[in-house]
Coordinates of C-alpha atoms in Angstrom, one line a residue:
M1348 CA 62.4 44.4 -103.6
L1349 CA 61.3 46.5 -100.5
L1350 CA 64.8 47.8 -100.2
T1351 CA 64.9 49.1 -103.8
V1352 CA 61.6 50.8 -103.2
I1353 CA 62.9 52.4 -100.2
A1354 CA 66.2 53.4 -102.2
Y1355 CA 64.1 54.9 -104.9
A1356 CA 61.9 56.7 -102.4
M1357 CA 64.8 58.2 -100.6
I1358 CA 66.2 59.6 -104.0
V1359 CA 63.1 61.0 -105.0
V1360 CA 62.5 62.7 -101.7
F1361 CA 66.1 64.0 -101.6
M1362 CA 65.9 65.5 -104.7
Y1363 CA 62.4 67.0 -104.2
V1364 CA 63.4 68.8 -101.0
I1365 CA 66.7 70.2 -102.6
M1366 CA 65.0 71.4 -105.8
T1367 CA 62.0 73.1 -103.9
K1368 CA 64.2 74.4 -101.1
K1369 CA 62.2 72.6 -98.5
L1370 CA 65.5 71.9 -96.7
S1371 CA 68.9 73.2 -97.0
P1372 CA 71.6 70.8 -98.6
F1373 CA 73.2 70.2 -95.2
T1374 CA 70.0 69.1 -93.6
S1375 CA 68.8 67.0 -96.5
L1376 CA 72.2 65.2 -96.7
V1377 CA 71.9 64.1 -93.1
M1378 CA 68.2 63.8 -92.3
I1379 CA 66.8 62.3 -95.4
P1380 CA 69.2 59.3 -95.6
L1381 CA 68.8 58.8 -91.9
L1382 CA 65.0 58.7 -92.0
F1383 CA 65.0 56.2 -94.8
A1384 CA 67.9 54.2 -93.2
I1385 CA 65.7 53.8 -90.1
I1386 CA 62.9 52.8 -92.1
A1387 CA 64.9 50.0 -93.8
M1388 CA 66.2 48.7 -90.6
V1389 CA 62.8 48.7 -89.0
A1390 CA 61.4 46.8 -91.8
G1391 CA 64.4 44.3 -91.5
V1392 CA 65.6 44.7 -95.2
A1393 CA 68.8 46.6 -94.4
N1394 CA 72.2 45.2 -94.1
K1395 CA 73.4 44.2 -90.7
G1396 CA 75.2 46.7 -88.8
T1397 CA 74.3 49.9 -87.0
I1398 CA 73.6 53.3 -88.1
G1399 CA 76.6 54.6 -86.1
D1400 CA 78.8 52.3 -88.0
F1401 CA 77.4 53.2 -91.4
V1402 CA 77.9 57.0 -90.7
L1403 CA 81.5 56.6 -89.4
K1404 CA 82.4 54.5 -92.6
G1405 CA 80.9 57.2 -94.7
L1406 CA 82.7 59.9 -93.1
T1407 CA 85.9 58.3 -93.6
T1408 CA 85.5 58.6 -97.4
T1409 CA 85.2 62.2 -97.1
A1410 CA 87.4 63.2 -94.3
N1411 CA 90.7 63.7 -96.3
T1412 CA 88.6 65.8 -98.7
G1413 CA 87.1 67.7 -96.0
I1414 CA 90.2 68.7 -94.2
M1415 CA 91.8 69.6 -97.4
L1416 CA 89.1 71.9 -98.5
L1417 CA 89.5 73.6 -95.0
F1418 CA 93.2 74.4 -95.7
A1419 CA 92.7 75.1 -99.4
I1420 CA 90.0 77.5 -98.7
L1421 CA 92.1 79.3 -95.9
Y1422 CA 95.0 79.4 -98.3
F1423 CA 93.3 81.0 -101.2
S1424 CA 91.4 83.5 -98.9
I1425 CA 94.6 84.6 -97.4
M1426 CA 95.9 85.2 -101.1
L1427 CA 92.7 87.2 -101.7
D1428 CA 93.2 89.2 -98.7
A1429 CA 97.0 89.8 -99.6
G1430 CA 95.9 91.1 -102.9
L1431 CA 97.4 88.4 -105.2
F1432 CA 94.7 88.3 -107.5
D1433 CA 94.1 92.2 -107.8
P1434 CA 96.7 92.7 -110.7
I1435 CA 95.2 89.8 -112.6
T1436 CA 91.7 91.2 -112.2
A1437 CA 92.8 94.6 -113.4
R1438 CA 94.6 93.2 -116.5
M1439 CA 91.6 91.0 -117.3
I1440 CA 89.1 94.0 -116.9
K1441 CA 91.5 96.1 -119.3
I1442 CA 91.5 93.3 -121.8
A1443 CA 87.8 93.0 -121.8
K1444 CA 87.1 96.6 -121.7
G1445 CA 83.6 96.2 -120.4
D1446 CA 82.6 93.4 -122.9
P1447 CA 81.1 90.5 -121.0
M1448 CA 81.4 88.2 -124.1
K1449 CA 85.3 88.4 -123.6
V1450 CA 85.1 87.8 -119.8
L1451 CA 82.8 84.7 -120.5
M1452 CA 85.1 83.1 -123.0
A1453 CA 88.2 83.8 -120.9
T1454 CA 86.5 82.2 -118.0
A1455 CA 85.9 79.1 -120.3
I1456 CA 89.4 79.0 -121.5
V1457 CA 91.0 79.4 -117.8
A1458 CA 88.7 76.9 -116.5
M1459 CA 89.7 74.5 -119.0
A1460 CA 93.4 75.0 -118.5
V1461 CA 93.3 75.0 -114.7
S1462 CA 91.2 71.6 -114.9
L1463 CA 94.3 69.7 -116.5
N1464 CA 95.2 68.8 -112.9
G1465 CA 91.9 66.8 -112.7
D1466 CA 91.0 68.4 -109.3
G1467 CA 87.7 70.1 -109.0
T1468 CA 88.7 72.0 -105.8
T1469 CA 91.8 73.7 -107.1
T1470 CA 89.8 74.5 -110.4
T1471 CA 87.1 76.2 -108.3
L1472 CA 89.4 78.2 -106.1
I1473 CA 91.6 79.4 -108.8
C1474 CA 88.8 80.3 -111.2
C1475 CA 86.6 81.9 -108.4
S1476 CA 89.4 83.8 -107.0
A1477 CA 90.4 85.3 -110.4
F1478 CA 87.0 85.9 -111.8
I1479 CA 84.4 86.7 -109.0
P1480 CA 85.9 90.3 -108.6
I1481 CA 85.6 90.8 -112.1
Y1482 CA 82.0 89.6 -112.5
K1483 CA 81.0 91.7 -109.5
K1484 CA 82.8 94.8 -110.9
L1485 CA 81.1 94.3 -114.3
N1486 CA 77.7 93.4 -112.5
M1487 CA 77.7 90.1 -114.6
N1488 CA 75.6 87.0 -113.7
M1489 CA 77.4 84.8 -111.4
M1490 CA 75.4 81.7 -112.5
N1491 CA 77.4 81.9 -115.9
L1492 CA 80.7 81.5 -113.9
G1493 CA 79.3 78.6 -111.9
V1494 CA 78.1 76.6 -115.1
L1495 CA 81.3 77.5 -117.1
I1496 CA 83.7 76.2 -114.3
I1497 CA 81.6 73.0 -113.8
L1498 CA 81.2 72.2 -117.4
Q1499 CA 84.9 72.4 -118.3
N1500 CA 86.0 70.4 -115.1
T1501 CA 83.3 67.8 -116.2
I1502 CA 85.2 67.3 -119.7
M1503 CA 88.7 67.3 -118.3
N1504 CA 87.7 65.0 -115.5
L1505 CA 87.9 62.2 -118.1
L1506 CA 91.7 62.3 -118.1
P1507 CA 93.0 59.2 -116.5
W1508 CA 94.4 61.0 -113.5
G1509 CA 90.8 62.6 -113.0
G1510 CA 89.2 59.8 -111.3
P1511 CA 86.4 58.1 -113.2
T1512 CA 88.5 57.0 -116.0
A1513 CA 91.0 55.4 -113.8
R1514 CA 88.0 53.5 -112.1
A1515 CA 86.8 52.2 -115.4
M1516 CA 90.3 51.1 -116.5
A1517 CA 90.7 49.3 -113.2
V1518 CA 87.2 47.4 -113.2
L1519 CA 87.3 46.6 -116.9
K1520 CA 91.0 45.9 -117.2
V1521 CA 91.8 48.3 -119.9
D1522 CA 95.0 50.2 -120.6
A1523 CA 95.6 53.9 -120.6
D1524 CA 95.1 54.1 -124.5
I1525 CA 91.3 54.6 -123.7
L1526 CA 92.3 58.3 -123.5
T1527 CA 92.9 58.2 -127.3
Y1528 CA 89.3 57.0 -127.9
L1529 CA 88.1 59.7 -125.5
L1530 CA 90.0 62.7 -126.9
P1531 CA 87.9 63.4 -130.0
G1532 CA 84.7 63.7 -127.9
M1533 CA 86.7 65.7 -125.2
I1534 CA 88.2 68.2 -127.7
L1535 CA 84.6 68.6 -129.4
A1536 CA 83.0 69.3 -126.0
L1537 CA 85.7 71.8 -125.0
A1538 CA 85.0 73.7 -128.0
Y1539 CA 81.3 73.5 -127.7
V1540 CA 81.7 75.2 -124.2
V1541 CA 84.3 77.8 -125.5
F1542 CA 82.6 78.4 -128.8
Y1543 CA 78.9 78.0 -128.2
V1544 CA 78.1 78.0 -124.6
A1545 CA 80.3 81.0 -123.6
P1546 CA 79.2 83.2 -126.5
R1547 CA 75.6 82.4 -126.0
M1548 CA 75.9 83.5 -122.5
G1549 CA 78.0 86.6 -123.6
R1550 CA 75.3 87.7 -126.1
A1551 CA 72.8 87.4 -123.3
E1552 CA 74.9 89.6 -120.9
R1553 CA 75.6 92.2 -123.8
K1554 CA 71.9 92.3 -124.1
R1555 CA 71.3 92.9 -120.5
L1556 CA 74.4 95.1 -119.7
G1557 CA 75.3 96.6 -123.0
V1558 CA 78.9 97.0 -124.2
R1559 CA 80.7 100.2 -123.4
E1560 CA 84.4 101.1 -123.8
L1561 CA 85.6 101.6 -120.5
T1562 CA 88.3 104.4 -120.2
D1563 CA 91.7 103.8 -118.3
A1564 CA 90.4 106.1 -115.7
E1565 CA 87.1 104.3 -115.1
I1566 CA 89.1 100.9 -115.1
D1567 CA 91.4 102.4 -112.6
E1568 CA 88.5 103.4 -110.4
M1569 CA 86.8 100.0 -110.6
T1570 CA 90.1 98.2 -109.6
S1571 CA 91.4 100.6 -107.0
V1572 CA 91.0 99.6 -103.4
V1573 CA 89.2 102.4 -101.3
N1574 CA 88.1 100.7 -98.3
P1575 CA 90.9 101.3 -95.6
E1576 CA 90.2 98.1 -93.7
V1577 CA 90.9 96.1 -97.1
S1578 CA 93.9 98.3 -97.6
E1579 CA 95.3 97.5 -94.5
I1580 CA 95.5 93.7 -95.0
R1581 CA 96.7 94.1 -98.6
R1582 CA 100.5 93.2 -99.2
P1583 CA 101.2 94.5 -102.6
N1584 CA 105.0 94.3 -101.8
L1585 CA 104.6 90.4 -101.4
F1586 CA 102.9 89.9 -104.8
L1587 CA 106.0 88.2 -106.1
F1588 CA 106.4 85.9 -103.3
N1589 CA 102.6 85.0 -102.9
G1590 CA 102.7 84.3 -106.8
I1591 CA 105.7 82.0 -106.7
L1592 CA 104.3 80.3 -103.7
T1593 CA 100.9 79.7 -105.3
I1594 CA 102.4 78.6 -108.6
V1595 CA 104.9 76.1 -106.7
L1596 CA 101.9 74.7 -104.8
I1597 CA 99.6 74.2 -107.8
A1598 CA 102.6 72.7 -109.9
W1599 CA 103.4 70.3 -107.1
L1600 CA 99.9 69.4 -106.8
V1601 CA 99.7 68.5 -110.6
A1602 CA 103.2 66.8 -110.6
S1603 CA 102.1 64.5 -107.8
S1604 CA 99.8 62.8 -110.2
F1605 CA 102.8 61.9 -112.5
I1606 CA 105.9 61.9 -110.4
K1607 CA 105.6 59.5 -107.3
A1608 CA 108.9 60.3 -105.9
I1609 CA 107.6 63.8 -105.0
A1610 CA 104.0 63.0 -104.7
M1611 CA 102.4 64.7 -101.5
P1612 CA 98.8 64.6 -100.4
P1613 CA 96.8 67.7 -101.3
L1614 CA 95.9 68.0 -97.7
L1615 CA 99.5 68.4 -96.6
L1616 CA 100.4 70.7 -99.6
F1617 CA 97.6 73.2 -98.8
L1618 CA 98.4 72.9 -94.9
V1619 CA 101.9 73.8 -95.3
G1620 CA 101.0 76.5 -98.0
T1621 CA 98.5 78.0 -95.4
C1622 CA 101.3 78.1 -92.7
I1623 CA 103.9 79.7 -94.9
A1624 CA 101.2 82.4 -96.4
L1625 CA 100.2 83.3 -92.8
M1626 CA 103.9 83.6 -91.4
V1627 CA 105.1 85.8 -94.3
N1628 CA 102.2 88.0 -95.0
Y1629 CA 100.9 88.5 -91.5
P1630 CA 104.0 87.9 -89.2
K1631 CA 102.2 89.3 -86.2
L1632 CA 100.3 86.5 -84.3
G1633 CA 97.2 88.7 -83.7
N1634 CA 97.0 89.5 -87.4
Q1635 CA 97.1 85.7 -88.2
S1636 CA 94.3 85.0 -85.8
K1637 CA 92.1 87.8 -87.4
R1638 CA 92.6 86.2 -90.7
I1639 CA 91.9 82.7 -89.8
G1640 CA 88.8 84.0 -87.9
A1641 CA 87.6 86.2 -90.9
N1642 CA 87.9 83.3 -93.4
G1643 CA 87.1 80.4 -91.1
G1644 CA 83.4 80.9 -91.4
D1645 CA 83.3 80.2 -95.2
A1646 CA 85.7 77.3 -94.9
V1647 CA 83.6 75.7 -91.9
Q1648 CA 80.3 76.1 -94.2
V1649 CA 81.8 74.1 -97.1
V1650 CA 83.4 71.4 -94.8
I1651 CA 80.3 70.5 -93.0
L1652 CA 78.5 69.9 -96.2
V1653 CA 81.3 67.6 -97.3
F1654 CA 81.1 65.7 -94.1
A1655 CA 77.2 65.6 -94.5
A1656 CA 77.7 64.0 -97.9
G1657 CA 79.8 61.5 -96.1
V1658 CA 77.1 60.7 -93.9
F1659 CA 74.6 60.4 -96.9
M1660 CA 76.9 57.9 -98.6
G1661 CA 77.5 55.9 -95.4
L1662 CA 73.8 55.4 -94.6
F1663 CA 73.0 54.8 -98.5
Q1664 CA 75.6 52.3 -99.0
G1665 CA 75.8 50.7 -95.4
T1666 CA 72.1 49.8 -95.4
G1667 CA 72.4 48.3 -98.9
M1668 CA 70.1 50.9 -100.6
A1669 CA 73.0 51.8 -103.0
E1670 CA 73.3 48.0 -104.0
A1671 CA 69.8 47.4 -104.4
L1672 CA 69.6 50.6 -106.6
A1673 CA 72.5 49.3 -108.7
K1674 CA 70.8 45.9 -109.2
S1675 CA 67.6 47.5 -110.2
F1676 CA 69.3 49.3 -113.1
T1677 CA 70.3 46.0 -114.7
S1678 CA 67.1 44.1 -113.8
I1679 CA 64.7 46.5 -115.6
I1680 CA 66.7 46.2 -119.0
P1681 CA 64.9 43.9 -121.4
D1682 CA 66.8 41.0 -123.4
S1683 CA 65.8 42.7 -126.6
L1684 CA 68.0 45.7 -126.0
A1685 CA 71.2 43.3 -126.0
G1686 CA 72.6 44.5 -129.3
F1687 CA 72.3 48.2 -128.1
W1688 CA 74.2 47.3 -124.9
G1689 CA 76.9 50.0 -125.4
L1690 CA 74.1 52.5 -125.6
V1691 CA 72.3 51.1 -122.7
I1692 CA 75.3 51.4 -120.6
A1693 CA 75.9 55.0 -121.7
L1694 CA 72.3 55.9 -120.7
I1695 CA 72.5 54.1 -117.4
S1696 CA 75.7 55.9 -116.5
A1697 CA 74.0 59.1 -116.4
P1698 CA 71.6 58.6 -113.6
G1699 CA 74.1 55.9 -112.2
T1700 CA 77.0 58.4 -111.6
F1701 CA 74.6 61.0 -110.6
F1702 CA 72.7 59.2 -107.7
L1703 CA 75.7 57.0 -106.8
S1704 CA 79.3 57.8 -106.1
N1705 CA 82.1 56.9 -108.9
D1706 CA 83.2 54.1 -106.5
G1707 CA 79.5 52.8 -106.2
F1708 CA 78.7 52.9 -109.7
Y1709 CA 82.1 51.5 -111.3
F1710 CA 82.8 49.0 -108.5
G1711 CA 79.0 48.1 -107.8
V1712 CA 77.2 48.5 -111.1
M1713 CA 79.6 48.0 -113.8
P1714 CA 80.7 44.5 -113.0
V1715 CA 77.0 43.3 -113.4
L1716 CA 76.6 45.2 -116.7
A1717 CA 80.1 44.1 -118.0
T1718 CA 79.3 40.4 -117.5
A1719 CA 76.0 40.8 -119.4
G1720 CA 77.8 43.0 -122.1
R1721 CA 80.5 40.4 -122.8
A1722 CA 77.8 37.6 -123.2
Y1723 CA 76.3 40.1 -125.9
G1724 CA 79.6 40.4 -127.8
F1725 CA 80.7 43.9 -126.4
T1726 CA 84.4 44.3 -125.5
N1727 CA 85.7 45.6 -122.2
M1728 CA 87.1 48.7 -124.0
Q1729 CA 83.7 49.3 -125.4
M1730 CA 81.8 49.1 -122.1
A1731 CA 84.5 51.2 -120.3
L1732 CA 84.2 53.9 -122.8
A1733 CA 80.2 53.8 -122.7
S1734 CA 80.4 53.8 -118.9
L1735 CA 82.1 57.2 -118.9
M1736 CA 79.7 59.0 -121.1
G1737 CA 77.5 59.8 -118.1
Q1738 CA 80.2 61.6 -116.4
A1739 CA 78.7 64.7 -118.3
F1740 CA 76.3 65.0 -115.4
H1741 CA 78.3 63.4 -112.3
L1742 CA 79.7 66.8 -111.2
L1743 CA 76.1 68.1 -110.7
S1744 CA 75.5 65.5 -108.1
P1745 CA 74.9 66.7 -104.5
L1746 CA 77.4 63.7 -103.6
V1747 CA 80.3 65.6 -105.2
A1748 CA 82.1 67.5 -102.3
F1749 CA 83.6 70.2 -104.0
I1750 CA 80.4 71.7 -105.7
Y1751 CA 79.4 73.1 -102.3
L1752 CA 82.6 75.3 -102.4
L1753 CA 81.6 76.4 -105.9
L1754 CA 78.2 77.2 -104.5
R1755 CA 79.4 79.0 -101.5
L1756 CA 81.9 81.1 -103.3
T1757 CA 79.4 82.1 -106.1
G1758 CA 76.4 82.4 -103.8
L1759 CA 74.4 80.2 -106.2
D1760 CA 71.4 78.0 -105.1
M1761 CA 71.9 74.3 -105.9
G1762 CA 68.6 73.7 -107.6
K1763 CA 68.9 76.6 -110.0
W1764 CA 72.5 75.9 -110.7
Q1765 CA 71.8 72.2 -111.4
R1766 CA 69.0 73.1 -113.8
E1767 CA 71.1 75.7 -115.7
A1768 CA 74.2 73.6 -115.9
G1769 CA 72.2 70.6 -116.8
K1770 CA 70.8 71.8 -120.0
Y1771 CA 74.5 72.5 -121.2
A1772 CA 75.7 69.0 -119.7
L1773 CA 73.1 67.4 -121.9
G1774 CA 74.9 69.0 -124.9
V1775 CA 78.3 67.6 -123.7
F1776 CA 76.6 64.0 -123.0
A1777 CA 75.3 64.1 -126.6
I1778 CA 78.7 64.9 -127.9
F1779 CA 80.5 62.2 -126.0
V1780 CA 77.9 59.6 -127.2
V1781 CA 77.8 60.6 -130.9
T1782 CA 81.5 60.9 -131.0
V1783 CA 82.5 57.5 -129.7
M1784 CA 79.8 56.0 -131.9
L1785 CA 80.7 57.8 -135.0
F1786 CA 84.3 57.0 -134.7
G1787 CA 83.3 53.2 -134.2
H1788 CA 84.8 52.9 -130.6
V1789 CA 81.3 51.8 -129.4
P1790 CA 78.9 50.2 -131.8
F1791 CA 75.5 51.6 -131.9
Y1792 CA 74.2 48.1 -132.5
L1793 CA 75.7 44.8 -132.5
P1794 CA 73.7 41.9 -134.2
Q1795 CA 73.0 38.9 -132.0
K1796 CA 73.1 35.4 -133.0

């Protein structure tokens, strides 16, 4: 009981200091769980083990992601330096012709397409590399970019190779045909973002910035590089090579999810890609060192947050706080709600996948919920579908590593971004739940004998 109270207290304090900016995300992720882990150990309610062991175990869960992010950021930073995205930026500005509505709808469509690979890091890097220069040149609100990227990636993350669906399939032993039940909701949610959220943002931006037809001369002025230091590091003669290298890298990354014979870890792909990009674009060793030095700071800022998230997970799970929180989710549900168990799981999955990692929720909470659900007459498929509804909010969690990359690149505050994205994520959640219930895949109510 005491450990459960400590777990809830830690979550409340953590969210408070993040939302009110009392502490930075980095210090919050380390110091808050450390403080409450010490309290739990002093009180004698924590699992056996040492804080050092808990932290090291947590770090192993994020180490691969952190190192991959390091090289992924370096790779795309080098491509930006070389000017790979300059022609793309110029072309999209010409298409938009000063209309923020067109830019925002293009953002939503591109984010949806890139998210097909199910990897948030890749989606963030590609979309930010392509659109940040456009948003800056048109003086558009960067918050809209951060929100649209996360919403589209949230929806596409339900594809079986995205992560949570695979976990639900493994825990509840259901087949890949779960995707056919998820698709109607996913399609409606994607349409909601492209045809409602993006236009709504576009109307606000039109009101703020206005719409003016840019002449070809104005567009050329906006897209031309005038800074001599920037011009020096551009490599327009290598545009074709850099484009092919990037396409091959992303294609290989996606293909690795389907073709095991050529599968390579993302870490290795981005490591090799970074080396090739440096050698070809900046063959002089001095220039290579300058590019690494110039871009290394941004990479480190993101990587240390990923490792800090590992510390948080290690202490939260190692001390037993995560398990106590999981059990409390199920113990507070009255038996009178047995017939609504599908809806109960859907509602629990929202805070469950926000405050816990996907592994913690699907391997810790769902087996308990599933055991009760089967006794109430619900099938494994129904409960698997219900458990995925809360994924609408999962990528807003401070425990998701790649969001720190998104926040760093866009310069957004976590609390403000969570609040802005959260109100639209609520719409995605509603679409998910209503769709699976209207199609009869998860019963709203199952009469009990």
